[in-house]
JSON list of C-alpha atoms in Angstrom, two decimals:
[
{"chain": "A", "resi": 76, "resn": "MET", "atom": "CA", "xyz": [29.58, 22.68, 64.80]},
{"chain": "A", "resi": 77, "resn": "LEU", "atom": "CA", "xyz": [28.17, 21.99, 68.30]},
{"chain": "A", "resi": 78, "resn": "TYR", "atom": "CA", "xyz": [26.13, 25.19, 68.07]},
{"chain": "A", "resi": 79, "resn": "GLN", "atom": "CA", "xyz": [24.59, 24.07, 64.76]},
{"chain": "A", "resi": 80, "resn": "ILE", "atom": "CA", "xyz": [23.75, 20.61, 66.13]},
{"chain": "A", "resi": 81, "resn": "ILE", "atom": "CA", "xyz": [21.98, 22.07, 69.15]},
{"chain": "A", "resi": 82, "resn": "GLN", "atom": "CA", "xyz": [20.10, 24.56, 66.98]},
{"chain": "A", "resi": 83, "resn": "TYR", "atom": "CA", "xyz": [19.06, 21.84, 64.54]},
{"chain": "A", "resi": 84, "resn": "ILE", "atom": "CA", "xyz": [17.58, 19.76, 67.37]},
{"chain": "A", "resi": 85, "resn": "LYS", "atom": "CA", "xyz": [15.60, 22.81, 68.53]},
{"chain": "A", "resi": 86, "resn": "PHE", "atom": "CA", "xyz": [14.52, 23.50, 64.95]},
{"chain": "A", "resi": 87, "resn": "PHE", "atom": "CA", "xyz": [13.41, 19.91, 64.36]},
{"chain": "A", "resi": 88, "resn": "LEU", "atom": "CA", "xyz": [11.30, 19.88, 67.51]},
{"chain": "A", "resi": 89, "resn": "LYS", "atom": "CA", "xyz": [9.53, 23.14, 66.60]},
{"chain": "A", "resi": 90, "resn": "SER", "atom": "CA", "xyz": [9.26, 22.78, 62.80]},
{"chain": "A", "resi": 91, "resn": "THR", "atom": "CA", "xyz": [6.40, 21.35, 60.79]},
{"chain": "A", "resi": 92, "resn": "ASN", "atom": "CA", "xyz": [5.40, 20.44, 57.25]},
{"chain": "A", "resi": 93, "resn": "GLN", "atom": "CA", "xyz": [2.50, 21.71, 55.16]},
{"chain": "A", "resi": 94, "resn": "HIS", "atom": "CA", "xyz": [-0.05, 20.37, 57.65]},
{"chain": "A", "resi": 95, "resn": "GLY", "atom": "CA", "xyz": [0.95, 22.97, 60.23]},
{"chain": "A", "resi": 96, "resn": "VAL", "atom": "CA", "xyz": [0.55, 25.91, 57.82]},
{"chain": "A", "resi": 97, "resn": "HIS", "atom": "CA", "xyz": [-2.65, 27.97, 57.70]},
{"chain": "A", "resi": 98, "resn": "SER", "atom": "CA", "xyz": [-1.46, 30.74, 55.39]},
{"chain": "A", "resi": 99, "resn": "PRO", "atom": "CA", "xyz": [-2.62, 29.98, 51.80]},
{"chain": "A", "resi": 100, "resn": "PHE", "atom": "CA", "xyz": [0.46, 31.75, 50.39]},
{"chain": "A", "resi": 101, "resn": "VAL", "atom": "CA", "xyz": [2.91, 29.73, 52.48]},
{"chain": "A", "resi": 102, "resn": "TYR", "atom": "CA", "xyz": [0.92, 26.50, 52.07]},
{"chain": "A", "resi": 103, "resn": "ASN", "atom": "CA", "xyz": [1.06, 26.80, 48.28]},
{"chain": "A", "resi": 104, "resn": "LEU", "atom": "CA", "xyz": [4.78, 27.62, 48.38]},
{"chain": "A", "resi": 105, "resn": "VAL", "atom": "CA", "xyz": [5.49, 24.58, 50.55]},
{"chain": "A", "resi": 106, "resn": "THR", "atom": "CA", "xyz": [3.33, 22.09, 48.64]},
{"chain": "A", "resi": 107, "resn": "LYS", "atom": "CA", "xyz": [3.90, 23.35, 45.09]},
{"chain": "A", "resi": 108, "resn": "CYS", "atom": "CA", "xyz": [7.56, 24.34, 45.34]},
{"chain": "A", "resi": 109, "resn": "PHE", "atom": "CA", "xyz": [9.37, 23.09, 48.46]},
{"chain": "A", "resi": 110, "resn": "TYR", "atom": "CA", "xyz": [7.84, 19.62, 48.17]},
{"chain": "A", "resi": 111, "resn": "ASP", "atom": "CA", "xyz": [7.56, 19.50, 44.37]},
{"chain": "A", "resi": 112, "resn": "ASN", "atom": "CA", "xyz": [8.82, 16.04, 43.32]},
{"chain": "A", "resi": 113, "resn": "THR", "atom": "CA", "xyz": [8.75, 16.70, 39.57]},
{"chain": "A", "resi": 114, "resn": "SER", "atom": "CA", "xyz": [11.84, 15.41, 37.74]},
{"chain": "A", "resi": 115, "resn": "TYR", "atom": "CA", "xyz": [12.61, 18.59, 35.82]},
{"chain": "A", "resi": 116, "resn": "THR", "atom": "CA", "xyz": [14.84, 18.11, 32.78]},
{"chain": "A", "resi": 117, "resn": "GLU", "atom": "CA", "xyz": [16.92, 21.08, 33.99]},
{"chain": "A", "resi": 118, "resn": "TYR", "atom": "CA", "xyz": [18.11, 18.96, 36.92]},
{"chain": "A", "resi": 119, "resn": "LYS", "atom": "CA", "xyz": [20.37, 17.10, 34.49]},
{"chain": "A", "resi": 120, "resn": "ASN", "atom": "CA", "xyz": [22.17, 20.37, 33.72]},
{"chain": "A", "resi": 121, "resn": "ILE", "atom": "CA", "xyz": [22.52, 21.18, 37.43]},
{"chain": "A", "resi": 122, "resn": "ILE", "atom": "CA", "xyz": [23.94, 17.72, 38.14]},
{"chain": "A", "resi": 123, "resn": "ALA", "atom": "CA", "xyz": [26.29, 17.84, 35.15]},
{"chain": "A", "resi": 124, "resn": "TYR", "atom": "CA", "xyz": [27.68, 21.28, 36.05]},
{"chain": "A", "resi": 125, "resn": "ARG", "atom": "CA", "xyz": [28.27, 20.33, 39.68]},
{"chain": "A", "resi": 126, "resn": "ARG", "atom": "CA", "xyz": [29.86, 17.04, 38.59]},
{"chain": "A", "resi": 127, "resn": "SER", "atom": "CA", "xyz": [32.26, 18.89, 36.29]},
{"chain": "A", "resi": 128, "resn": "LEU", "atom": "CA", "xyz": [33.37, 21.04, 39.24]},
{"chain": "A", "resi": 129, "resn": "LEU", "atom": "CA", "xyz": [33.84, 17.99, 41.47]},
{"chain": "A", "resi": 130, "resn": "LYS", "atom": "CA", "xyz": [36.19, 16.53, 38.84]},
{"chain": "A", "resi": 131, "resn": "ASN", "atom": "CA", "xyz": [38.16, 19.75, 38.39]},
{"chain": "A", "resi": 132, "resn": "LYS", "atom": "CA", "xyz": [41.51, 19.45, 40.21]},
{"chain": "A", "resi": 133, "resn": "SER", "atom": "CA", "xyz": [42.79, 22.93, 39.34]},
{"chain": "A", "resi": 134, "resn": "THR", "atom": "CA", "xyz": [43.49, 25.34, 42.20]},
{"chain": "A", "resi": 135, "resn": "ILE", "atom": "CA", "xyz": [42.41, 28.93, 42.76]},
{"chain": "A", "resi": 136, "resn": "ALA", "atom": "CA", "xyz": [44.04, 31.45, 45.10]},
{"chain": "A", "resi": 137, "resn": "VAL", "atom": "CA", "xyz": [41.02, 32.53, 47.12]},
{"chain": "A", "resi": 138, "resn": "THR", "atom": "CA", "xyz": [40.67, 35.81, 49.00]},
{"chain": "A", "resi": 139, "resn": "ASP", "atom": "CA", "xyz": [37.97, 35.61, 51.68]},
{"chain": "A", "resi": 140, "resn": "LEU", "atom": "CA", "xyz": [36.31, 38.94, 52.46]},
{"chain": "A", "resi": 141, "resn": "GLY", "atom": "CA", "xyz": [33.93, 37.33, 54.96]},
{"chain": "A", "resi": 142, "resn": "VAL", "atom": "CA", "xyz": [34.37, 34.56, 57.54]},
{"chain": "A", "resi": 143, "resn": "GLY", "atom": "CA", "xyz": [35.48, 32.06, 54.88]},
{"chain": "A", "resi": 144, "resn": "SER", "atom": "CA", "xyz": [34.96, 28.34, 54.68]},
{"chain": "A", "resi": 145, "resn": "SER", "atom": "CA", "xyz": [34.68, 26.34, 57.91]},
{"chain": "A", "resi": 146, "resn": "LYS", "atom": "CA", "xyz": [36.24, 23.28, 56.22]},
{"chain": "A", "resi": 147, "resn": "ILE", "atom": "CA", "xyz": [38.87, 24.70, 53.84]},
{"chain": "A", "resi": 148, "resn": "LYS", "atom": "CA", "xyz": [41.45, 26.95, 55.49]},
{"chain": "A", "resi": 149, "resn": "SER", "atom": "CA", "xyz": [44.11, 27.16, 52.77]},
{"chain": "A", "resi": 150, "resn": "THR", "atom": "CA", "xyz": [44.01, 30.16, 50.43]},
{"chain": "A", "resi": 151, "resn": "ALA", "atom": "CA", "xyz": [45.04, 27.93, 47.49]},
{"chain": "A", "resi": 152, "resn": "ARG", "atom": "CA", "xyz": [41.95, 25.77, 47.08]},
{"chain": "A", "resi": 153, "resn": "SER", "atom": "CA", "xyz": [41.09, 23.08, 44.58]},
{"chain": "A", "resi": 154, "resn": "VAL", "atom": "CA", "xyz": [37.89, 23.55, 42.64]},
{"chain": "A", "resi": 155, "resn": "SER", "atom": "CA", "xyz": [36.80, 20.01, 43.48]},
{"chain": "A", "resi": 156, "resn": "LYS", "atom": "CA", "xyz": [37.13, 20.57, 47.25]},
{"chain": "A", "resi": 157, "resn": "MET", "atom": "CA", "xyz": [35.30, 23.89, 47.09]},
{"chain": "A", "resi": 158, "resn": "ALA", "atom": "CA", "xyz": [32.48, 22.28, 45.12]},
{"chain": "A", "resi": 159, "resn": "LYS", "atom": "CA", "xyz": [32.24, 19.49, 47.68]},
{"chain": "A", "resi": 160, "resn": "HIS", "atom": "CA", "xyz": [32.56, 21.47, 50.91]},
{"chain": "A", "resi": 161, "resn": "ALA", "atom": "CA", "xyz": [31.65, 25.08, 50.15]},
{"chain": "A", "resi": 162, "resn": "GLY", "atom": "CA", "xyz": [29.45, 24.99, 47.04]},
{"chain": "A", "resi": 163, "resn": "THR", "atom": "CA", "xyz": [25.67, 24.92, 47.09]},
{"chain": "A", "resi": 164, "resn": "PRO", "atom": "CA", "xyz": [24.58, 21.29, 47.77]},
{"chain": "A", "resi": 165, "resn": "LEU", "atom": "CA", "xyz": [22.68, 19.56, 44.98]},
{"chain": "A", "resi": 166, "resn": "GLN", "atom": "CA", "xyz": [19.28, 19.46, 46.71]},
{"chain": "A", "resi": 167, "resn": "ARG", "atom": "CA", "xyz": [19.46, 23.15, 47.55]},
{"chain": "A", "resi": 168, "resn": "ALA", "atom": "CA", "xyz": [20.52, 23.99, 43.98]},
{"chain": "A", "resi": 169, "resn": "LYS", "atom": "CA", "xyz": [17.43, 22.13, 42.76]},
{"chain": "A", "resi": 170, "resn": "LEU", "atom": "CA", "xyz": [15.31, 24.08, 45.25]},
{"chain": "A", "resi": 171, "resn": "LEU", "atom": "CA", "xyz": [16.75, 27.37, 43.99]},
{"chain": "A", "resi": 172, "resn": "PHE", "atom": "CA", "xyz": [15.77, 26.36, 40.47]},
{"chain": "A", "resi": 173, "resn": "ARG", "atom": "CA", "xyz": [12.23, 25.56, 41.64]},
{"chain": "A", "resi": 174, "resn": "LEU", "atom": "CA", "xyz": [11.93, 28.81, 43.58]},
{"chain": "A", "resi": 175, "resn": "VAL", "atom": "CA", "xyz": [12.90, 31.03, 40.65]},
{"chain": "A", "resi": 176, "resn": "HIS", "atom": "CA", "xyz": [10.63, 28.95, 38.40]},
{"chain": "A", "resi": 177, "resn": "TYR", "atom": "CA", "xyz": [7.72, 29.09, 40.89]},
{"chain": "A", "resi": 178, "resn": "PHE", "atom": "CA", "xyz": [7.92, 32.86, 41.45]},
{"chain": "A", "resi": 179, "resn": "ASN", "atom": "CA", "xyz": [8.84, 33.54, 37.80]},
{"chain": "A", "resi": 180, "resn": "SER", "atom": "CA", "xyz": [11.49, 35.91, 39.11]},
{"chain": "A", "resi": 181, "resn": "LYS", "atom": "CA", "xyz": [12.69, 38.31, 36.43]},
{"chain": "A", "resi": 182, "resn": "HIS", "atom": "CA", "xyz": [15.22, 40.45, 38.32]},
{"chain": "A", "resi": 183, "resn": "ILE", "atom": "CA", "xyz": [17.61, 38.46, 40.51]},
{"chain": "A", "resi": 184, "resn": "LEU", "atom": "CA", "xyz": [20.58, 39.41, 42.68]},
{"chain": "A", "resi": 185, "resn": "GLU", "atom": "CA", "xyz": [23.07, 36.97, 44.19]},
{"chain": "A", "resi": 186, "resn": "LEU", "atom": "CA", "xyz": [25.60, 37.94, 46.85]},
{"chain": "A", "resi": 187, "resn": "GLY", "atom": "CA", "xyz": [28.39, 35.37, 46.69]},
{"chain": "A", "resi": 188, "resn": "THR", "atom": "CA", "xyz": [28.91, 33.81, 43.25]},
{"chain": "A", "resi": 189, "resn": "SER", "atom": "CA", "xyz": [31.54, 31.27, 44.35]},
{"chain": "A", "resi": 190, "resn": "LEU", "atom": "CA", "xyz": [31.69, 28.51, 41.70]},
{"chain": "A", "resi": 191, "resn": "GLY", "atom": "CA", "xyz": [28.34, 29.47, 40.19]},
{"chain": "A", "resi": 192, "resn": "ILE", "atom": "CA", "xyz": [26.33, 26.40, 41.26]},
{"chain": "A", "resi": 193, "resn": "ALA", "atom": "CA", "xyz": [23.52, 28.55, 42.63]},
{"chain": "A", "resi": 194, "resn": "SER", "atom": "CA", "xyz": [23.91, 31.02, 39.75]},
{"chain": "A", "resi": 195, "resn": "GLN", "atom": "CA", "xyz": [23.37, 28.26, 37.20]},
{"chain": "A", "resi": 196, "resn": "ALA", "atom": "CA", "xyz": [20.33, 26.89, 39.05]},
{"chain": "A", "resi": 197, "resn": "MET", "atom": "CA", "xyz": [18.69, 30.31, 39.12]},
{"chain": "A", "resi": 198, "resn": "ARG", "atom": "CA", "xyz": [19.52, 30.91, 35.44]},
{"chain": "A", "resi": 199, "resn": "LEU", "atom": "CA", "xyz": [17.83, 27.61, 34.55]},
{"chain": "A", "resi": 200, "resn": "GLY", "atom": "CA", "xyz": [14.83, 28.58, 36.70]},
{"chain": "A", "resi": 201, "resn": "ASN", "atom": "CA", "xyz": [14.16, 31.52, 34.39]},
{"chain": "A", "resi": 202, "resn": "PRO", "atom": "CA", "xyz": [16.37, 31.69, 31.27]},
{"chain": "A", "resi": 203, "resn": "LYS", "atom": "CA", "xyz": [15.00, 35.16, 30.49]},
{"chain": "A", "resi": 204, "resn": "ALA", "atom": "CA", "xyz": [15.73, 36.68, 33.91]},
{"chain": "A", "resi": 205, "resn": "THR", "atom": "CA", "xyz": [18.21, 39.49, 34.44]},
{"chain": "A", "resi": 206, "resn": "ILE", "atom": "CA", "xyz": [20.71, 38.14, 36.98]},
{"chain": "A", "resi": 207, "resn": "ILE", "atom": "CA", "xyz": [23.44, 40.07, 38.78]},
{"chain": "A", "resi": 208, "resn": "SER", "atom": "CA", "xyz": [25.91, 38.02, 40.80]},
{"chain": "A", "resi": 209, "resn": "ILE", "atom": "CA", "xyz": [28.60, 39.58, 43.01]},
{"chain": "A", "resi": 210, "resn": "GLU", "atom": "CA", "xyz": [31.80, 37.82, 44.09]},
{"chain": "A", "resi": 211, "resn": "GLY", "atom": "CA", "xyz": [34.42, 39.34, 46.36]},
{"chain": "A", "resi": 212, "resn": "CYS", "atom": "CA", "xyz": [37.36, 37.20, 45.22]},
{"chain": "A", "resi": 213, "resn": "PRO", "atom": "CA", "xyz": [38.69, 38.29, 41.79]},
{"chain": "A", "resi": 214, "resn": "ASN", "atom": "CA", "xyz": [40.25, 34.89, 40.97]},
{"chain": "A", "resi": 215, "resn": "LEU", "atom": "CA", "xyz": [37.09, 33.00, 41.84]},
{"chain": "A", "resi": 216, "resn": "ALA", "atom": "CA", "xyz": [34.94, 35.44, 39.88]},
{"chain": "A", "resi": 217, "resn": "ALA", "atom": "CA", "xyz": [37.19, 35.11, 36.82]},
{"chain": "A", "resi": 218, "resn": "PHE", "atom": "CA", "xyz": [37.09, 31.30, 36.98]},
{"chain": "A", "resi": 219, "resn": "THR", "atom": "CA", "xyz": [33.30, 31.14, 37.23]},
{"chain": "A", "resi": 220, "resn": "LYS", "atom": "CA", "xyz": [32.72, 33.70, 34.50]},
{"chain": "A", "resi": 221, "resn": "ALA", "atom": "CA", "xyz": [35.00, 31.78, 32.12]},
{"chain": "A", "resi": 222, "resn": "ASN", "atom": "CA", "xyz": [33.39, 28.50, 33.14]},
{"chain": "A", "resi": 223, "resn": "PHE", "atom": "CA", "xyz": [29.94, 29.84, 32.28]},
{"chain": "A", "resi": 224, "resn": "LEU", "atom": "CA", "xyz": [31.15, 30.98, 28.87]},
{"chain": "A", "resi": 225, "resn": "ASN", "atom": "CA", "xyz": [32.77, 27.60, 28.22]},
{"chain": "A", "resi": 226, "resn": "ASN", "atom": "CA", "xyz": [29.52, 25.85, 29.11]},
{"chain": "A", "resi": 227, "resn": "ILE", "atom": "CA", "xyz": [27.58, 28.16, 26.78]},
{"chain": "A", "resi": 228, "resn": "MET", "atom": "CA", "xyz": [25.28, 29.36, 29.54]},
{"chain": "A", "resi": 229, "resn": "LYS", "atom": "CA", "xyz": [23.16, 32.43, 28.98]},
{"chain": "A", "resi": 230, "resn": "PRO", "atom": "CA", "xyz": [24.92, 35.56, 30.27]},
{"chain": "A", "resi": 231, "resn": "ILE", "atom": "CA", "xyz": [24.86, 36.64, 33.89]},
{"chain": "A", "resi": 232, "resn": "ASN", "atom": "CA", "xyz": [26.15, 40.06, 34.91]},
{"chain": "A", "resi": 233, "resn": "PHE", "atom": "CA", "xyz": [29.09, 39.03, 37.11]},
{"chain": "A", "resi": 234, "resn": "MET", "atom": "CA", "xyz": [30.42, 41.80, 39.35]},
{"chain": "A", "resi": 235, "resn": "THR", "atom": "CA", "xyz": [33.65, 41.62, 41.34]},
{"chain": "A", "resi": 236, "resn": "GLY", "atom": "CA", "xyz": [34.46, 43.46, 44.54]},
{"chain": "A", "resi": 237, "resn": "ASP", "atom": "CA", "xyz": [33.39, 44.15, 48.09]},
{"chain": "A", "resi": 238, "resn": "PHE", "atom": "CA", "xyz": [29.63, 43.67, 48.49]},
{"chain": "A", "resi": 239, "resn": "LYS", "atom": "CA", "xyz": [29.20, 47.01, 50.27]},
{"chain": "A", "resi": 240, "resn": "ASP", "atom": "CA", "xyz": [30.75, 48.92, 47.40]},
{"chain": "A", "resi": 241, "resn": "ALA", "atom": "CA", "xyz": [28.88, 46.96, 44.73]},
{"chain": "A", "resi": 242, "resn": "LEU", "atom": "CA", "xyz": [25.50, 47.33, 46.43]},
{"chain": "A", "resi": 243, "resn": "SER", "atom": "CA", "xyz": [25.83, 51.10, 46.67]},
{"chain": "A", "resi": 244, "resn": "ASN", "atom": "CA", "xyz": [25.43, 51.15, 42.87]},
{"chain": "A", "resi": 245, "resn": "LEU", "atom": "CA", "xyz": [22.36, 48.90, 42.85]},
{"chain": "A", "resi": 246, "resn": "THR", "atom": "CA", "xyz": [19.98, 50.63, 45.26]},
{"chain": "A", "resi": 247, "resn": "ASN", "atom": "CA", "xyz": [18.00, 52.21, 42.40]},
{"chain": "A", "resi": 248, "resn": "ASN", "atom": "CA", "xyz": [17.20, 48.75, 41.01]},
{"chain": "A", "resi": 249, "resn": "SER", "atom": "CA", "xyz": [14.12, 46.69, 41.79]},
{"chain": "A", "resi": 250, "resn": "PHE", "atom": "CA", "xyz": [14.67, 43.01, 42.59]},
{"chain": "A", "resi": 251, "resn": "ASP", "atom": "CA", "xyz": [12.21, 40.14, 42.71]},
{"chain": "A", "resi": 252, "resn": "PHE", "atom": "CA", "xyz": [14.62, 37.65, 44.25]},
{"chain": "A", "resi": 253, "resn": "ILE", "atom": "CA", "xyz": [17.81, 38.18, 46.28]},
{"chain": "A", "resi": 254, "resn": "PHE", "atom": "CA", "xyz": [20.01, 35.31, 47.47]},
{"chain": "A", "resi": 255, "resn": "PHE", "atom": "CA", "xyz": [22.39, 36.27, 50.28]},
{"chain": "A", "resi": 256, "resn": "ASP", "atom": "CA", "xyz": [25.27, 33.78, 50.35]},
{"chain": "A", "resi": 257, "resn": "GLY", "atom": "CA", "xyz": [28.41, 35.57, 51.44]},
{"chain": "A", "resi": 258, "resn": "ASN", "atom": "CA", "xyz": [30.14, 37.19, 54.43]},
{"chain": "A", "resi": 259, "resn": "HIS", "atom": "CA", "xyz": [28.32, 35.30, 57.16]},
{"chain": "A", "resi": 260, "resn": "THR", "atom": "CA", "xyz": [28.66, 37.91, 59.89]},
{"chain": "A", "resi": 261, "resn": "LYS", "atom": "CA", "xyz": [25.91, 39.69, 61.79]},
{"chain": "A", "resi": 262, "resn": "THR", "atom": "CA", "xyz": [27.03, 43.23, 60.99]},
{"chain": "A", "resi": 263, "resn": "ALA", "atom": "CA", "xyz": [27.55, 42.58, 57.28]},
{"chain": "A", "resi": 264, "resn": "THR", "atom": "CA", "xyz": [24.29, 40.64, 56.89]},
{"chain": "A", "resi": 265, "resn": "LEU", "atom": "CA", "xyz": [22.24, 43.39, 58.51]},
{"chain": "A", "resi": 266, "resn": "ASN", "atom": "CA", "xyz": [24.04, 46.05, 56.46]},
{"chain": "A", "resi": 267, "resn": "TYR", "atom": "CA", "xyz": [23.25, 44.21, 53.20]},
{"chain": "A", "resi": 268, "resn": "PHE", "atom": "CA", "xyz": [19.63, 43.71, 54.29]},
{"chain": "A", "resi": 269, "resn": "ASN", "atom": "CA", "xyz": [19.13, 47.39, 55.12]},
{"chain": "A", "resi": 270, "resn": "THR", "atom": "CA", "xyz": [20.99, 48.57, 52.01]},
{"chain": "A", "resi": 271, "resn": "LEU", "atom": "CA", "xyz": [18.77, 46.47, 49.74]},
{"chain": "A", "resi": 272, "resn": "LEU", "atom": "CA", "xyz": [15.42, 47.30, 51.37]},
{"chain": "A", "resi": 273, "resn": "PRO", "atom": "CA", "xyz": [14.86, 50.19, 48.89]},
{"chain": "A", "resi": 274, "resn": "THR", "atom": "CA", "xyz": [15.00, 47.64, 46.04]},
{"chain": "A", "resi": 275, "resn": "ILE", "atom": "CA", "xyz": [12.02, 45.56, 47.20]},
{"chain": "A", "resi": 276, "resn": "HIS", "atom": "CA", "xyz": [8.43, 45.48, 46.04]},
{"chain": "A", "resi": 277, "resn": "ASN", "atom": "CA", "xyz": [5.42, 43.70, 47.52]},
{"chain": "A", "resi": 278, "resn": "ASP", "atom": "CA", "xyz": [6.31, 40.31, 46.01]},
{"chain": "A", "resi": 279, "resn": "SER", "atom": "CA", "xyz": [10.07, 40.36, 46.55]},
{"chain": "A", "resi": 280, "resn": "VAL", "atom": "CA", "xyz": [11.74, 37.51, 48.40]},
{"chain": "A", "resi": 281, "resn": "PHE", "atom": "CA", "xyz": [15.05, 37.56, 50.27]},
{"chain": "A", "resi": 282, "resn": "ILE", "atom": "CA", "xyz": [16.79, 34.25, 51.01]},
{"chain": "A", "resi": 283, "resn": "PHE", "atom": "CA", "xyz": [19.55, 34.16, 53.61]},
{"chain": "A", "resi": 284, "resn": "ASP", "atom": "CA", "xyz": [21.95, 31.24, 53.55]},
{"chain": "A", "resi": 285, "resn": "ASP", "atom": "CA", "xyz": [23.25, 29.60, 56.76]},
{"chain": "A", "resi": 286, "resn": "ILE", "atom": "CA", "xyz": [21.14, 31.43, 59.32]},
{"chain": "A", "resi": 287, "resn": "TYR", "atom": "CA", "xyz": [22.49, 29.02, 61.95]},
{"chain": "A", "resi": 288, "resn": "TRP", "atom": "CA", "xyz": [26.12, 29.29, 60.80]},
{"chain": "A", "resi": 289, "resn": "SER", "atom": "CA", "xyz": [26.95, 30.95, 64.11]},
{"chain": "A", "resi": 290, "resn": "LYS", "atom": "CA", "xyz": [25.27, 32.58, 67.09]},
{"chain": "A", "resi": 291, "resn": "GLU", "atom": "CA", "xyz": [25.67, 36.01, 65.53]},
{"chain": "A", "resi": 292, "resn": "MET", "atom": "CA", "xyz": [24.15, 34.90, 62.23]},
{"chain": "A", "resi": 293, "resn": "THR", "atom": "CA", "xyz": [21.11, 33.65, 64.15]},
{"chain": "A", "resi": 294, "resn": "GLU", "atom": "CA", "xyz": [20.99, 36.99, 65.96]},
{"chain": "A", "resi": 295, "resn": "ALA", "atom": "CA", "xyz": [20.99, 38.75, 62.58]},
{"chain": "A", "resi": 296, "resn": "TRP", "atom": "CA", "xyz": [18.13, 36.51, 61.44]},
{"chain": "A", "resi": 297, "resn": "GLU", "atom": "CA", "xyz": [16.09, 37.40, 64.55]},
{"chain": "A", "resi": 298, "resn": "VAL", "atom": "CA", "xyz": [16.62, 41.12, 63.93]},
{"chain": "A", "resi": 299, "resn": "ILE", "atom": "CA", "xyz": [15.52, 40.75, 60.31]},
{"chain": "A", "resi": 300, "resn": "LYS", "atom": "CA", "xyz": [12.37, 38.86, 61.32]},
{"chain": "A", "resi": 301, "resn": "GLU", "atom": "CA", "xyz": [11.25, 41.75, 63.52]},
{"chain": "A", "resi": 302, "resn": "HIS", "atom": "CA", "xyz": [11.83, 44.48, 60.94]},
{"chain": "A", "resi": 303, "resn": "PRO", "atom": "CA", "xyz": [8.56, 46.42, 60.39]},
{"chain": "A", "resi": 304, "resn": "GLN", "atom": "CA", "xyz": [8.64, 45.90, 56.62]},
{"chain": "A", "resi": 305, "resn": "VAL", "atom": "CA", "xyz": [8.93, 42.13, 56.98]},
{"chain": "A", "resi": 306, "resn": "THR", "atom": "CA", "xyz": [5.59, 40.33, 57.13]},
{"chain": "A", "resi": 307, "resn": "VAL", "atom": "CA", "xyz": [6.30, 36.63, 56.57]},
{"chain": "A", "resi": 308, "resn": "THR", "atom": "CA", "xyz": [9.42, 34.59, 57.26]},
{"chain": "A", "resi": 309, "resn": "ILE", "atom": "CA", "xyz": [10.14, 30.90, 56.74]},
{"chain": "A", "resi": 310, "resn": "ASP", "atom": "CA", "xyz": [12.98, 29.19, 58.58]},
{"chain": "A", "resi": 311, "resn": "THR", "atom": "CA", "xyz": [14.10, 25.97, 56.86]},
{"chain": "A", "resi": 312, "resn": "PHE", "atom": "CA", "xyz": [17.20, 25.79, 59.07]},
{"chain": "A", "resi": 313, "resn": "TYR", "atom": "CA", "xyz": [19.69, 26.10, 56.21]},
{"chain": "A", "resi": 314, "resn": "TRP", "atom": "CA", "xyz": [17.90, 29.06, 54.65]},
{"chain": "A", "resi": 315, "resn": "GLY", "atom": "CA", "xyz": [15.77, 31.91, 55.94]},
{"chain": "A", "resi": 316, "resn": "PHE", "atom": "CA", "xyz": [13.06, 33.27, 53.62]},
{"chain": "A", "resi": 317, "resn": "VAL", "atom": "CA", "xyz": [11.80, 36.83, 53.99]},
{"chain": "A", "resi": 318, "resn": "PHE", "atom": "CA", "xyz": [8.65, 38.26, 52.38]},
{"chain": "A", "resi": 319, "resn": "PHE", "atom": "CA", "xyz": [7.24, 41.77, 52.37]},
{"chain": "A", "resi": 320, "resn": "ARG", "atom": "CA", "xyz": [3.61, 41.08, 51.41]},
{"chain": "A", "resi": 321, "resn": "LYS", "atom": "CA", "xyz": [1.55, 43.93, 52.88]},
{"chain": "A", "resi": 322, "resn": "GLU", "atom": "CA", "xyz": [-1.70, 41.98, 52.57]},
{"chain": "A", "resi": 323, "resn": "GLN", "atom": "CA", "xyz": [-0.53, 39.39, 55.11]},
{"chain": "A", "resi": 324, "resn": "HIS", "atom": "CA", "xyz": [-0.33, 39.48, 58.88]},
{"chain": "A", "resi": 325, "resn": "LYS", "atom": "CA", "xyz": [3.11, 39.10, 60.40]},
{"chain": "A", "resi": 326, "resn": "GLU", "atom": "CA", "xyz": [3.86, 35.39, 60.79]},
{"chain": "A", "resi": 327, "resn": "HIS", "atom": "CA", "xyz": [6.98, 33.26, 61.26]},
{"chain": "A", "resi": 328, "resn": "PHE", "atom": "CA", "xyz": [7.14, 29.64, 60.12]},
{"chain": "A", "resi": 329, "resn": "LYS", "atom": "CA", "xyz": [9.62, 26.82, 60.67]},
{"chain": "A", "resi": 330, "resn": "ILE", "atom": "CA", "xyz": [9.32, 24.32, 57.80]},
{"chain": "A", "resi": 331, "resn": "ARG", "atom": "CA", "xyz": [11.19, 21.06, 57.28]},
{"chain": "A", "resi": 332, "resn": "VAL", "atom": "CA", "xyz": [12.44, 20.78, 53.70]}
]
């Protein structure tokens, strides 16, 4: 926690808003998506789904394949506590919706389904998109899949198992949008990044959750930023955005969201 506080202070001092951005691509993304204040009707669905999870007192035996939750140590976890402490926060779920909507992403991959808060937001962002979501814990995956069916949400291809094994079968795909939200370790994060590089195209975007989770996650983020195929990155503290646009010079931004 102390590490994150120190890093946030450094981030705040170095970050800017749209007025410090000279790239038209990044400026439009910040002003038309990050800072979009539209009250989308889909937000009601996002709020309702998250609220239903917060009220759910049932427990799930969770198997962590990564570093696990920093706030919930028990393997038998209540859905309500996971939604509160480990699920995607409401404002970030809304941002995920806006991002998929803004980019009109048609082929989406999520690493770390959890309770499906982010999955639902991305589905609402583009109801016609093909979405694959991978969860390492079988019990958690089963709960979320059933929950989606009960809420009559449009299908998502839920996969269960170790990310490394699952990704080996996806490298022939092409993805517009990949959300990395699982196994917050340096080695795993870099392995997933390198494994999925063959799936990118010029307009693909990678989003890494919790880039300041730990010192090694920040180290992974710094390595990713310097990769020769990466041209633009945006650090919003909680998330790191990676773009591969060949028409742009290599630039790194720190944006307050």
